Amino acid sequence: SQQGEEDPQALSIQEGENATMNCSYKTSINNLQWYRQNSGRGLVHLILIRSNEREKHSGRLRVTLDTSKKSSSLLITASRAADTASYFCATRTNTNAGKSTFGDGTTLTVKP
Amino acid sequence: NAGVTQTPKFQVLKTGQSMTLQCAQDMNHEYMSWYRQDPGMGLRLIHYSVGAGITDQGEVPNGYNVSRSTTEDFPLRLLSAAPSQTSVYFCASSSGTGPQETQYFGPGTRLLVL
């Protein structure tokens, strides 16, 4: 079964607005990673947040992690049309030899 | 570096046929894995390898075989294709098996089984 579940499944916003996506997971993790997938392409790693971290920034991306609620959020500020893609969270534990467990993703559409 | 490469990009098979999806990486990564992605869903792990000569099953291994004779290559074999195996297949690699390692993904192979 999937470890991560993203919410919402689809999100449509105007260029310049902020986009927030959420991810919930079921078991204890070592870290949580966010990936972007453009249509018809492979996944691109965006950011990794460790279980002992609460917030992390990378450019226009802000990721939070709440291990007590087993949830994470990805915020994209000042969105651009080029941000249109599907976004996936993936979790890793200490005992799974590096295997990642992916959620079903959030499809983001940014309208110009 | 070419990164992670996959061939073919697209393949159509008839039920019962067999084929091999190729994956290669030129980053000297020890860890390689195969995922499948069905429409509207995330990736599910099929098989993975922590180094040459070592492979293990993931979440959905049935109907697939893998081998890892070299560090660079990690082919995925479909033994007898079924319509349920219609999917997009992604290969990924990382430099280690530690949970902090970032995975690098190939562009994918779209497989249609009729």
mmCIF file with all atom_site columns, N, CA and C in Angstrom, chain B residues 12-74:
data_model
loop_
_atom_site.group_PDB
_atom_site.id
_atom_site.type_symbol
_atom_site.label_atom_id
_atom_site.label_alt_id
_atom_site.label_comp_id
_atom_site.label_asym_id
_atom_site.label_entity_id
_atom_site.label_seq_id
_atom_site.pdbx_PDB_ins_code
_atom_site.Cartn_x
_atom_site.Cartn_y
_atom_site.Cartn_z
_atom_site.occupancy
_atom_site.B_iso_or_equiv
_atom_site.pdbx_formal_charge
_atom_site.auth_seq_id
_atom_site.auth_comp_id
_atom_site.auth_asym_id
_atom_site.auth_atom_id
_atom_site.pdbx_PDB_model_num
ATOM 1   N N  . VAL B 1 12 ? 5.088  -1.610  -27.861 1.00 0.00 ? 12 VAL B N  1
ATOM 2   C CA . VAL B 1 12 ? 3.802  -2.289  -27.890 1.00 0.00 ? 12 VAL B CA 1
ATOM 3   C C  . VAL B 1 12 ? 4.064  -3.786  -27.942 1.00 0.00 ? 12 VAL B C  1
ATOM 4   N N  . LEU B 1 13 ? 3.430  -4.521  -27.052 1.00 0.00 ? 13 LEU B N  1
ATOM 5   C CA . LEU B 1 13 ? 3.573  -5.972  -27.008 1.00 0.00 ? 13 LEU B CA 1
ATOM 6   C C  . LEU B 1 13 ? 2.211  -6.639  -27.113 1.00 0.00 ? 13 LEU B C  1
ATOM 7   N N  . LYS B 1 14 ? 2.232  -7.871  -27.556 1.00 0.00 ? 14 LYS B N  1
ATOM 8   C CA . LYS B 1 14 ? 1.024  -8.699  -27.501 1.00 0.00 ? 14 LYS B CA 1
ATOM 9   C C  . LYS B 1 14 ? 1.093  -9.545  -26.235 1.00 0.00 ? 14 LYS B C  1
ATOM 10  N N  . THR B 1 15 ? -0.068 -9.881  -25.712 1.00 0.00 ? 15 THR B N  1
ATOM 11  C CA . THR B 1 15 ? -0.134 -10.730 -24.522 1.00 0.00 ? 15 THR B CA 1
ATOM 12  C C  . THR B 1 15 ? 0.679  -11.996 -24.738 1.00 0.00 ? 15 THR B C  1
ATOM 13  N N  . GLY B 1 16 ? 1.523  -12.306 -23.761 1.00 0.00 ? 16 GLY B N  1
ATOM 14  C CA . GLY B 1 16 ? 2.334  -13.503 -23.835 1.00 0.00 ? 16 GLY B CA 1
ATOM 15  C C  . GLY B 1 16 ? 3.746  -13.287 -24.345 1.00 0.00 ? 16 GLY B C  1
ATOM 16  N N  . GLN B 1 17 ? 3.983  -12.164 -24.999 1.00 0.00 ? 17 GLN B N  1
ATOM 17  C CA . GLN B 1 17 ? 5.324  -11.879 -25.477 1.00 0.00 ? 17 GLN B CA 1
ATOM 18  C C  . GLN B 1 17 ? 6.229  -11.501 -24.318 1.00 0.00 ? 17 GLN B C  1
ATOM 19  N N  . SER B 1 18 ? 7.511  -11.663 -24.541 1.00 0.00 ? 18 SER B N  1
ATOM 20  C CA . SER B 1 18 ? 8.483  -11.260 -23.531 1.00 0.00 ? 18 SER B CA 1
ATOM 21  C C  . SER B 1 18 ? 9.347  -10.142 -24.097 1.00 0.00 ? 18 SER B C  1
ATOM 22  N N  . MET B 1 19 ? 9.916  -9.366  -23.213 1.00 0.00 ? 19 MET B N  1
ATOM 23  C CA . MET B 1 19 ? 10.834 -8.323  -23.656 1.00 0.00 ? 19 MET B CA 1
ATOM 24  C C  . MET B 1 19 ? 11.677 -7.856  -22.478 1.00 0.00 ? 19 MET B C  1
ATOM 25  N N  . THR B 1 20 ? 12.723 -7.122  -22.808 1.00 0.00 ? 20 THR B N  1
ATOM 26  C CA . THR B 1 20 ? 13.613 -6.567  -21.797 1.00 0.00 ? 20 THR B CA 1
ATOM 27  C C  . THR B 1 20 ? 13.664 -5.060  -21.925 1.00 0.00 ? 20 THR B C  1
ATOM 28  N N  . LEU B 1 21 ? 13.408 -4.380  -20.831 1.00 0.00 ? 21 LEU B N  1
ATOM 29  C CA . LEU B 1 21 ? 13.579 -2.933  -20.756 1.00 0.00 ? 21 LEU B CA 1
ATOM 30  C C  . LEU B 1 21 ? 14.991 -2.661  -20.253 1.00 0.00 ? 21 LEU B C  1
ATOM 31  N N  . GLN B 1 22 ? 15.682 -1.805  -20.987 1.00 0.00 ? 22 GLN B N  1
ATOM 32  C CA . GLN B 1 22 ? 17.068 -1.527  -20.641 1.00 0.00 ? 22 GLN B CA 1
ATOM 33  C C  . GLN B 1 22 ? 17.185 -0.272  -19.778 1.00 0.00 ? 22 GLN B C  1
ATOM 34  N N  . CYS B 1 23 ? 18.121 -0.317  -18.846 1.00 0.00 ? 23 CYS B N  1
ATOM 35  C CA . CYS B 1 23 ? 18.428 0.841   -18.013 1.00 0.00 ? 23 CYS B CA 1
ATOM 36  C C  . CYS B 1 23 ? 19.930 0.882   -17.797 1.00 0.00 ? 23 CYS B C  1
ATOM 37  N N  . ALA B 1 24 ? 20.498 2.036   -17.975 1.00 0.00 ? 24 ALA B N  1
ATOM 38  C CA . ALA B 1 24 ? 21.933 2.203   -17.749 1.00 0.00 ? 24 ALA B CA 1
ATOM 39  C C  . ALA B 1 24 ? 22.191 3.548   -17.091 1.00 0.00 ? 24 ALA B C  1
ATOM 40  N N  . GLN B 1 25 ? 23.228 3.578   -16.245 1.00 0.00 ? 25 GLN B N  1
ATOM 41  C CA . GLN B 1 25 ? 23.630 4.847   -15.631 1.00 0.00 ? 25 GLN B CA 1
ATOM 42  C C  . GLN B 1 25 ? 25.157 4.938   -15.670 1.00 0.00 ? 25 GLN B C  1
ATOM 43  N N  . ASP B 1 26 ? 25.639 6.151   -15.839 1.00 0.00 ? 26 ASP B N  1
ATOM 44  C CA . ASP B 1 26 ? 27.087 6.371   -15.970 1.00 0.00 ? 26 ASP B CA 1
ATOM 45  C C  . ASP B 1 26 ? 27.635 7.185   -14.801 1.00 0.00 ? 26 ASP B C  1
ATOM 46  N N  . MET B 1 27 ? 26.956 7.095   -13.667 1.00 0.00 ? 27 MET B N  1
ATOM 47  C CA . MET B 1 27 ? 27.366 7.864   -12.490 1.00 0.00 ? 27 MET B CA 1
ATOM 48  C C  . MET B 1 27 ? 28.035 6.979   -11.431 1.00 0.00 ? 27 MET B C  1
ATOM 49  N N  . ASN B 1 28 ? 28.264 5.717   -11.769 1.00 0.00 ? 28 ASN B N  1
ATOM 50  C CA . ASN B 1 28 ? 28.886 4.767   -10.846 1.00 0.00 ? 28 ASN B CA 1
ATOM 51  C C  . ASN B 1 28 ? 28.050 4.589   -9.577  1.00 0.00 ? 28 ASN B C  1
ATOM 52  N N  . HIS B 1 29 ? 26.733 4.626   -9.765  1.00 0.00 ? 29 HIS B N  1
ATOM 53  C CA . HIS B 1 29 ? 25.832 4.468   -8.629  1.00 0.00 ? 29 HIS B CA 1
ATOM 54  C C  . HIS B 1 29 ? 25.663 3.005   -8.266  1.00 0.00 ? 29 HIS B C  1
ATOM 55  N N  . GLU B 1 30 ? 25.681 2.730   -6.968  1.00 0.00 ? 30 GLU B N  1
ATOM 56  C CA . GLU B 1 30 ? 25.502 1.358   -6.509  1.00 0.00 ? 30 GLU B CA 1
ATOM 57  C C  . GLU B 1 30 ? 24.024 0.934   -6.527  1.00 0.00 ? 30 GLU B C  1
ATOM 58  N N  . TYR B 1 31 ? 23.164 1.849   -6.171  1.00 0.00 ? 31 TYR B N  1
ATOM 59  C CA . TYR B 1 31 ? 21.751 1.510   -5.989  1.00 0.00 ? 31 TYR B CA 1
ATOM 60  C C  . TYR B 1 31 ? 20.959 1.825   -7.253  1.00 0.00 ? 31 TYR B C  1
ATOM 61  N N  . MET B 1 32 ? 20.218 0.810   -7.747  1.00 0.00 ? 32 MET B N  1
ATOM 62  C CA . MET B 1 32 ? 19.343 1.023   -8.894  1.00 0.00 ? 32 MET B CA 1
ATOM 63  C C  . MET B 1 32 ? 17.997 0.359   -8.616  1.00 0.00 ? 32 MET B C  1
ATOM 64  N N  . SER B 1 33 ? 16.969 0.915   -9.224  1.00 0.00 ? 33 SER B N  1
ATOM 65  C CA . SER B 1 33 ? 15.635 0.391   -8.964  1.00 0.00 ? 33 SER B CA 1
ATOM 66  C C  . SER B 1 33 ? 14.739 0.590   -10.179 1.00 0.00 ? 33 SER B C  1
ATOM 67  N N  . TRP B 1 34 ? 13.686 -0.214  -10.219 1.00 0.00 ? 34 TRP B N  1
ATOM 68  C CA . TRP B 1 34 ? 12.660 -0.108  -11.249 1.00 0.00 ? 34 TRP B CA 1
ATOM 69  C C  . TRP B 1 34 ? 11.322 0.173   -10.577 1.00 0.00 ? 34 TRP B C  1
ATOM 70  N N  . TYR B 1 35 ? 10.606 1.148   -11.168 1.00 0.00 ? 35 TYR B N  1
ATOM 71  C CA . TYR B 1 35 ? 9.274  1.488   -10.704 1.00 0.00 ? 35 TYR B CA 1
ATOM 72  C C  . TYR B 1 35 ? 8.318  1.404   -11.898 1.00 0.00 ? 35 TYR B C  1
ATOM 73  N N  . ARG B 1 36 ? 7.050  1.205   -11.594 1.00 0.00 ? 36 ARG B N  1
ATOM 74  C CA . ARG B 1 36 ? 6.019  1.385   -12.592 1.00 0.00 ? 36 ARG B CA 1
ATOM 75  C C  . ARG B 1 36 ? 5.063  2.462   -12.122 1.00 0.00 ? 36 ARG B C  1
ATOM 76  N N  . GLN B 1 37 ? 4.548  3.206   -13.086 1.00 0.00 ? 37 GLN B N  1
ATOM 77  C CA . GLN B 1 37 ? 3.597  4.265   -12.771 1.00 0.00 ? 37 GLN B CA 1
ATOM 78  C C  . GLN B 1 37 ? 2.365  4.087   -13.632 1.00 0.00 ? 37 GLN B C  1
ATOM 79  N N  . ASP B 1 38 ? 1.257  3.831   -12.980 1.00 0.00 ? 38 ASP B N  1
ATOM 80  C CA . ASP B 1 38 ? -0.025 3.692   -13.664 1.00 0.00 ? 38 ASP B CA 1
ATOM 81  C C  . ASP B 1 38 ? -0.713 5.049   -13.679 1.00 0.00 ? 38 ASP B C  1
ATOM 82  N N  . PRO B 1 39 ? -1.646 5.250   -14.633 1.00 0.00 ? 39 PRO B N  1
ATOM 83  C CA . PRO B 1 39 ? -2.269 6.573   -14.791 1.00 0.00 ? 39 PRO B CA 1
ATOM 84  C C  . PRO B 1 39 ? -2.828 7.131   -13.499 1.00 0.00 ? 39 PRO B C  1
ATOM 85  N N  . GLY B 1 40 ? -2.483 8.365   -13.202 1.00 0.00 ? 40 GLY B N  1
ATOM 86  C CA . GLY B 1 40 ? -3.014 9.040   -12.024 1.00 0.00 ? 40 GLY B CA 1
ATOM 87  C C  . GLY B 1 40 ? -2.473 8.540   -10.707 1.00 0.00 ? 40 GLY B C  1
ATOM 88  N N  . MET B 1 41 ? -1.419 7.779   -10.752 1.00 0.00 ? 41 MET B N  1
ATOM 89  C CA . MET B 1 41 ? -0.879 7.210   -9.523  1.00 0.00 ? 41 MET B CA 1
ATOM 90  C C  . MET B 1 41 ? 0.589  7.516   -9.378  1.00 0.00 ? 41 MET B C  1
ATOM 91  N N  . GLY B 1 42 ? 1.077  7.251   -8.183  1.00 0.00 ? 42 GLY B N  1
ATOM 92  C CA . GLY B 1 42 ? 2.493  7.407   -7.938  1.00 0.00 ? 42 GLY B CA 1
ATOM 93  C C  . GLY B 1 42 ? 3.267  6.194   -8.418  1.00 0.00 ? 42 GLY B C  1
ATOM 94  N N  . LEU B 1 43 ? 4.536  6.156   -8.046  1.00 0.00 ? 43 LEU B N  1
ATOM 95  C CA . LEU B 1 43 ? 5.398  5.070   -8.473  1.00 0.00 ? 43 LEU B CA 1
ATOM 96  C C  . LEU B 1 43 ? 5.353  3.914   -7.484  1.00 0.00 ? 43 LEU B C  1
ATOM 97  N N  . ARG B 1 44 ? 5.371  2.718   -8.029  1.00 0.00 ? 44 ARG B N  1
ATOM 98  C CA . ARG B 1 44 ? 5.446  1.530   -7.183  1.00 0.00 ? 44 ARG B CA 1
ATOM 99  C C  . ARG B 1 44 ? 6.715  0.752   -7.523  1.00 0.00 ? 44 ARG B C  1
ATOM 100 N N  . LEU B 1 45 ? 7.411  0.341   -6.504  1.00 0.00 ? 45 LEU B N  1
ATOM 101 C CA . LEU B 1 45 ? 8.707  -0.309  -6.678  1.00 0.00 ? 45 LEU B CA 1
ATOM 102 C C  . LEU B 1 45 ? 8.537  -1.746  -7.130  1.00 0.00 ? 45 LEU B C  1
ATOM 103 N N  . ILE B 1 46 ? 9.233  -2.121  -8.208  1.00 0.00 ? 46 ILE B N  1
ATOM 104 C CA . ILE B 1 46 ? 9.147  -3.478  -8.749  1.00 0.00 ? 46 ILE B CA 1
ATOM 105 C C  . ILE B 1 46 ? 10.300 -4.326  -8.207  1.00 0.00 ? 46 ILE B C  1
ATOM 106 N N  . HIS B 1 47 ? 11.513 -3.927  -8.519  1.00 0.00 ? 47 HIS B N  1
ATOM 107 C CA . HIS B 1 47 ? 12.725 -4.598  -8.034  1.00 0.00 ? 47 HIS B CA 1
ATOM 108 C C  . HIS B 1 47 ? 13.788 -3.543  -7.783  1.00 0.00 ? 47 HIS B C  1
ATOM 109 N N  . TYR B 1 48 ? 14.760 -3.886  -6.982  1.00 0.00 ? 48 TYR B N  1
ATOM 110 C CA . TYR B 1 48 ? 15.868 -2.982  -6.768  1.00 0.00 ? 48 TYR B CA 1
ATOM 111 C C  . TYR B 1 48 ? 17.161 -3.767  -6.567  1.00 0.00 ? 48 TYR B C  1
ATOM 112 N N  . SER B 1 49 ? 18.264 -3.050  -6.655  1.00 0.00 ? 49 SER B N  1
ATOM 113 C CA . SER B 1 49 ? 19.575 -3.678  -6.509  1.00 0.00 ? 49 SER B CA 1
ATOM 114 C C  . SER B 1 49 ? 20.484 -2.733  -5.730  1.00 0.00 ? 49 SER B C  1
ATOM 115 N N  . VAL B 1 50 ? 21.178 -3.282  -4.747  1.00 0.00 ? 50 VAL B N  1
ATOM 116 C CA . VAL B 1 50 ? 22.087 -2.462  -3.934  1.00 0.00 ? 50 VAL B CA 1
ATOM 117 C C  . VAL B 1 50 ? 23.521 -2.579  -4.411  1.00 0.00 ? 50 VAL B C  1
ATOM 118 N N  . GLY B 1 51 ? 23.731 -3.314  -5.489  1.00 0.00 ? 51 GLY B N  1
ATOM 119 C CA . GLY B 1 51 ? 25.070 -3.441  -6.056  1.00 0.00 ? 51 GLY B CA 1
ATOM 120 C C  . GLY B 1 51 ? 25.097 -4.584  -7.046  1.00 0.00 ? 51 GLY B C  1
ATOM 121 N N  . ALA B 1 52 ? 26.175 -4.653  -7.813  1.00 0.00 ? 52 ALA B N  1
ATOM 122 C CA . ALA B 1 52 ? 26.314 -5.713  -8.816  1.00 0.00 ? 52 ALA B CA 1
ATOM 123 C C  . ALA B 1 52 ? 26.179 -7.074  -8.159  1.00 0.00 ? 52 ALA B C  1
ATOM 124 N N  . GLY B 1 53 ? 25.356 -7.916  -8.748  1.00 0.00 ? 53 GLY B N  1
ATOM 125 C CA . GLY B 1 53 ? 25.141 -9.266  -8.254  1.00 0.00 ? 53 GLY B CA 1
ATOM 126 C C  . GLY B 1 53 ? 24.098 -9.397  -7.165  1.00 0.00 ? 53 GLY B C  1
ATOM 127 N N  . ILE B 1 54 ? 23.500 -8.274  -6.752  1.00 0.00 ? 54 ILE B N  1
ATOM 128 C CA . ILE B 1 54 ? 22.535 -8.292  -5.654  1.00 0.00 ? 54 ILE B CA 1
ATOM 129 C C  . ILE B 1 54 ? 21.228 -7.645  -6.104  1.00 0.00 ? 54 ILE B C  1
ATOM 130 N N  . THR B 1 55 ? 20.152 -8.407  -6.045  1.00 0.00 ? 55 THR B N  1
ATOM 131 C CA . THR B 1 55 ? 18.842 -7.844  -6.376  1.00 0.00 ? 55 THR B CA 1
ATOM 132 C C  . THR B 1 55 ? 17.832 -8.288  -5.328  1.00 0.00 ? 55 THR B C  1
ATOM 133 N N  . ASP B 1 56 ? 16.737 -7.556  -5.247  1.00 0.00 ? 56 ASP B N  1
ATOM 134 C CA . ASP B 1 56 ? 15.691 -7.908  -4.294  1.00 0.00 ? 56 ASP B CA 1
ATOM 135 C C  . ASP B 1 56 ? 14.360 -7.401  -4.812  1.00 0.00 ? 56 ASP B C  1
ATOM 136 N N  . GLN B 1 57 ? 13.291 -7.970  -4.271  1.00 0.00 ? 57 GLN B N  1
ATOM 137 C CA . GLN B 1 57 ? 11.956 -7.621  -4.730  1.00 0.00 ? 57 GLN B CA 1
ATOM 138 C C  . GLN B 1 57 ? 11.447 -6.367  -4.044  1.00 0.00 ? 57 GLN B C  1
ATOM 139 N N  . GLY B 1 58 ? 10.636 -5.638  -4.802  1.00 0.00 ? 58 GLY B N  1
ATOM 140 C CA . GLY B 1 58 ? 9.963  -4.486  -4.241  1.00 0.00 ? 58 GLY B CA 1
ATOM 141 C C  . GLY B 1 58 ? 8.524  -4.816  -3.926  1.00 0.00 ? 58 GLY B C  1
ATOM 142 N N  . GLU B 1 59 ? 7.658  -3.827  -4.155  1.00 0.00 ? 59 GLU B N  1
ATOM 143 C CA . GLU B 1 59 ? 6.256  -3.952  -3.792  1.00 0.00 ? 59 GLU B CA 1
ATOM 144 C C  . GLU B 1 59 ? 5.459  -4.809  -4.776  1.00 0.00 ? 59 GLU B C  1
ATOM 145 N N  . VAL B 1 60 ? 5.792  -4.727  -6.086  1.00 0.00 ? 60 VAL B N  1
ATOM 146 C CA . VAL B 1 60 ? 5.013  -5.407  -7.121  1.00 0.00 ? 60 VAL B CA 1
ATOM 147 C C  . VAL B 1 60 ? 5.927  -6.192  -8.059  1.00 0.00 ? 60 VAL B C  1
ATOM 148 N N  . PRO B 1 61 ? 6.589  -7.248  -7.591  1.00 0.00 ? 61 PRO B N  1
ATOM 149 C CA . PRO B 1 61 ? 7.593  -7.932  -8.407  1.00 0.00 ? 61 PRO B CA 1
ATOM 150 C C  . PRO B 1 61 ? 7.062  -8.992  -9.375  1.00 0.00 ? 61 PRO B C  1
ATOM 151 N N  . ASN B 1 62 ? 5.814  -9.434  -9.164  1.00 0.00 ? 62 ASN B N  1
ATOM 152 C CA . ASN B 1 62 ? 5.317  -10.569 -9.946  1.00 0.00 ? 62 ASN B CA 1
ATOM 153 C C  . ASN B 1 62 ? 5.261  -10.252 -11.436 1.00 0.00 ? 62 ASN B C  1
ATOM 154 N N  . GLY B 1 63 ? 5.810  -11.175 -12.228 1.00 0.00 ? 63 GLY B N  1
ATOM 155 C CA . GLY B 1 63 ? 5.799  -11.024 -13.680 1.00 0.00 ? 63 GLY B CA 1
ATOM 156 C C  . GLY B 1 63 ? 7.053  -10.365 -14.225 1.00 0.00 ? 63 GLY B C  1
ATOM 157 N N  . TYR B 1 64 ? 7.961  -10.002 -13.333 1.00 0.00 ? 64 TYR B N  1
ATOM 158 C CA . TYR B 1 64 ? 9.187  -9.299  -13.731 1.00 0.00 ? 64 TYR B CA 1
ATOM 159 C C  . TYR B 1 64 ? 10.418 -9.992  -13.146 1.00 0.00 ? 64 TYR B C  1
ATOM 160 N N  . ASN B 1 65 ? 11.497 -9.990  -13.939 1.00 0.00 ? 65 ASN B N  1
ATOM 161 C CA . ASN B 1 65 ? 12.793 -10.462 -13.454 1.00 0.00 ? 65 ASN B CA 1
ATOM 162 C C  . ASN B 1 65 ? 13.837 -9.381  -13.677 1.00 0.00 ? 65 ASN B C  1
ATOM 163 N N  . VAL B 1 66 ? 14.842 -9.371  -12.824 1.00 0.00 ? 66 VAL B N  1
ATOM 164 C CA . VAL B 1 66 ? 15.956 -8.448  -13.002 1.00 0.00 ? 66 VAL B CA 1
ATOM 165 C C  . VAL B 1 66 ? 17.261 -9.190  -12.754 1.00 0.00 ? 66 VAL B C  1
ATOM 166 N N  . SER B 1 67 ? 18.326 -8.586  -13.236 1.00 0.00 ? 67 SER B N  1
ATOM 167 C CA . SER B 1 67 ? 19.668 -9.069  -12.941 1.00 0.00 ? 67 SER B CA 1
ATOM 168 C C  . SER B 1 67 ? 20.581 -7.851  -12.891 1.00 0.00 ? 67 SER B C  1
ATOM 169 N N  . ARG B 1 68 ? 21.703 -7.987  -12.229 1.00 0.00 ? 68 ARG B N  1
ATOM 170 C CA . ARG B 1 68 ? 22.651 -6.858  -12.124 1.00 0.00 ? 68 ARG B CA 1
ATOM 171 C C  . ARG B 1 68 ? 24.066 -7.435  -12.255 1.00 0.00 ? 68 ARG B C  1
ATOM 172 N N  . SER B 1 69 ? 24.474 -7.604  -13.487 1.00 0.00 ? 69 SER B N  1
ATOM 173 C CA . SER B 1 69 ? 25.794 -8.183  -13.724 1.00 0.00 ? 69 SER B CA 1
ATOM 174 C C  . SER B 1 69 ? 26.886 -7.117  -13.691 1.00 0.00 ? 69 SER B C  1
ATOM 175 N N  . THR B 1 70 ? 26.528 -5.880  -13.933 1.00 0.00 ? 70 THR B N  1
ATOM 176 C CA . THR B 1 70 ? 27.491 -4.779  -13.873 1.00 0.00 ? 70 THR B CA 1
ATOM 177 C C  . THR B 1 70 ? 26.905 -3.641  -13.053 1.00 0.00 ? 70 THR B C  1
ATOM 178 N N  . THR B 1 71 ? 27.751 -2.737  -12.613 1.00 0.00 ? 71 THR B N  1
ATOM 179 C CA . THR B 1 71 ? 27.268 -1.575  -11.874 1.00 0.00 ? 71 THR B CA 1
ATOM 180 C C  . THR B 1 71 ? 26.392 -0.689  -12.750 1.00 0.00 ? 71 THR B C  1
ATOM 181 N N  . GLU B 1 72 ? 26.715 -0.631  -14.057 1.00 0.00 ? 72 GLU B N  1
ATOM 182 C CA . GLU B 1 72 ? 26.062 0.330   -14.935 1.00 0.00 ? 72 GLU B CA 1
ATOM 183 C C  . GLU B 1 72 ? 24.660 -0.079  -15.385 1.00 0.00 ? 72 GLU B C  1
ATOM 184 N N  . ASP B 1 73 ? 24.425 -1.376  -15.539 1.00 0.00 ? 73 ASP B N  1
ATOM 185 C CA . ASP B 1 73 ? 23.198 -1.823  -16.198 1.00 0.00 ? 73 ASP B CA 1
ATOM 186 C C  . ASP B 1 73 ? 22.264 -2.572  -15.262 1.00 0.00 ? 73 ASP B C  1
ATOM 187 N N  . PHE B 1 74 ? 20.973 -2.347  -15.464 1.00 0.00 ? 74 PHE B N  1
ATOM 188 C CA . PHE B 1 74 ? 19.974 -3.007  -14.625 1.00 0.00 ? 74 PHE B CA 1
ATOM 189 C C  . PHE B 1 74 ? 18.738 -3.275  -15.481 1.00 0.00 ? 74 PHE B C  1
#
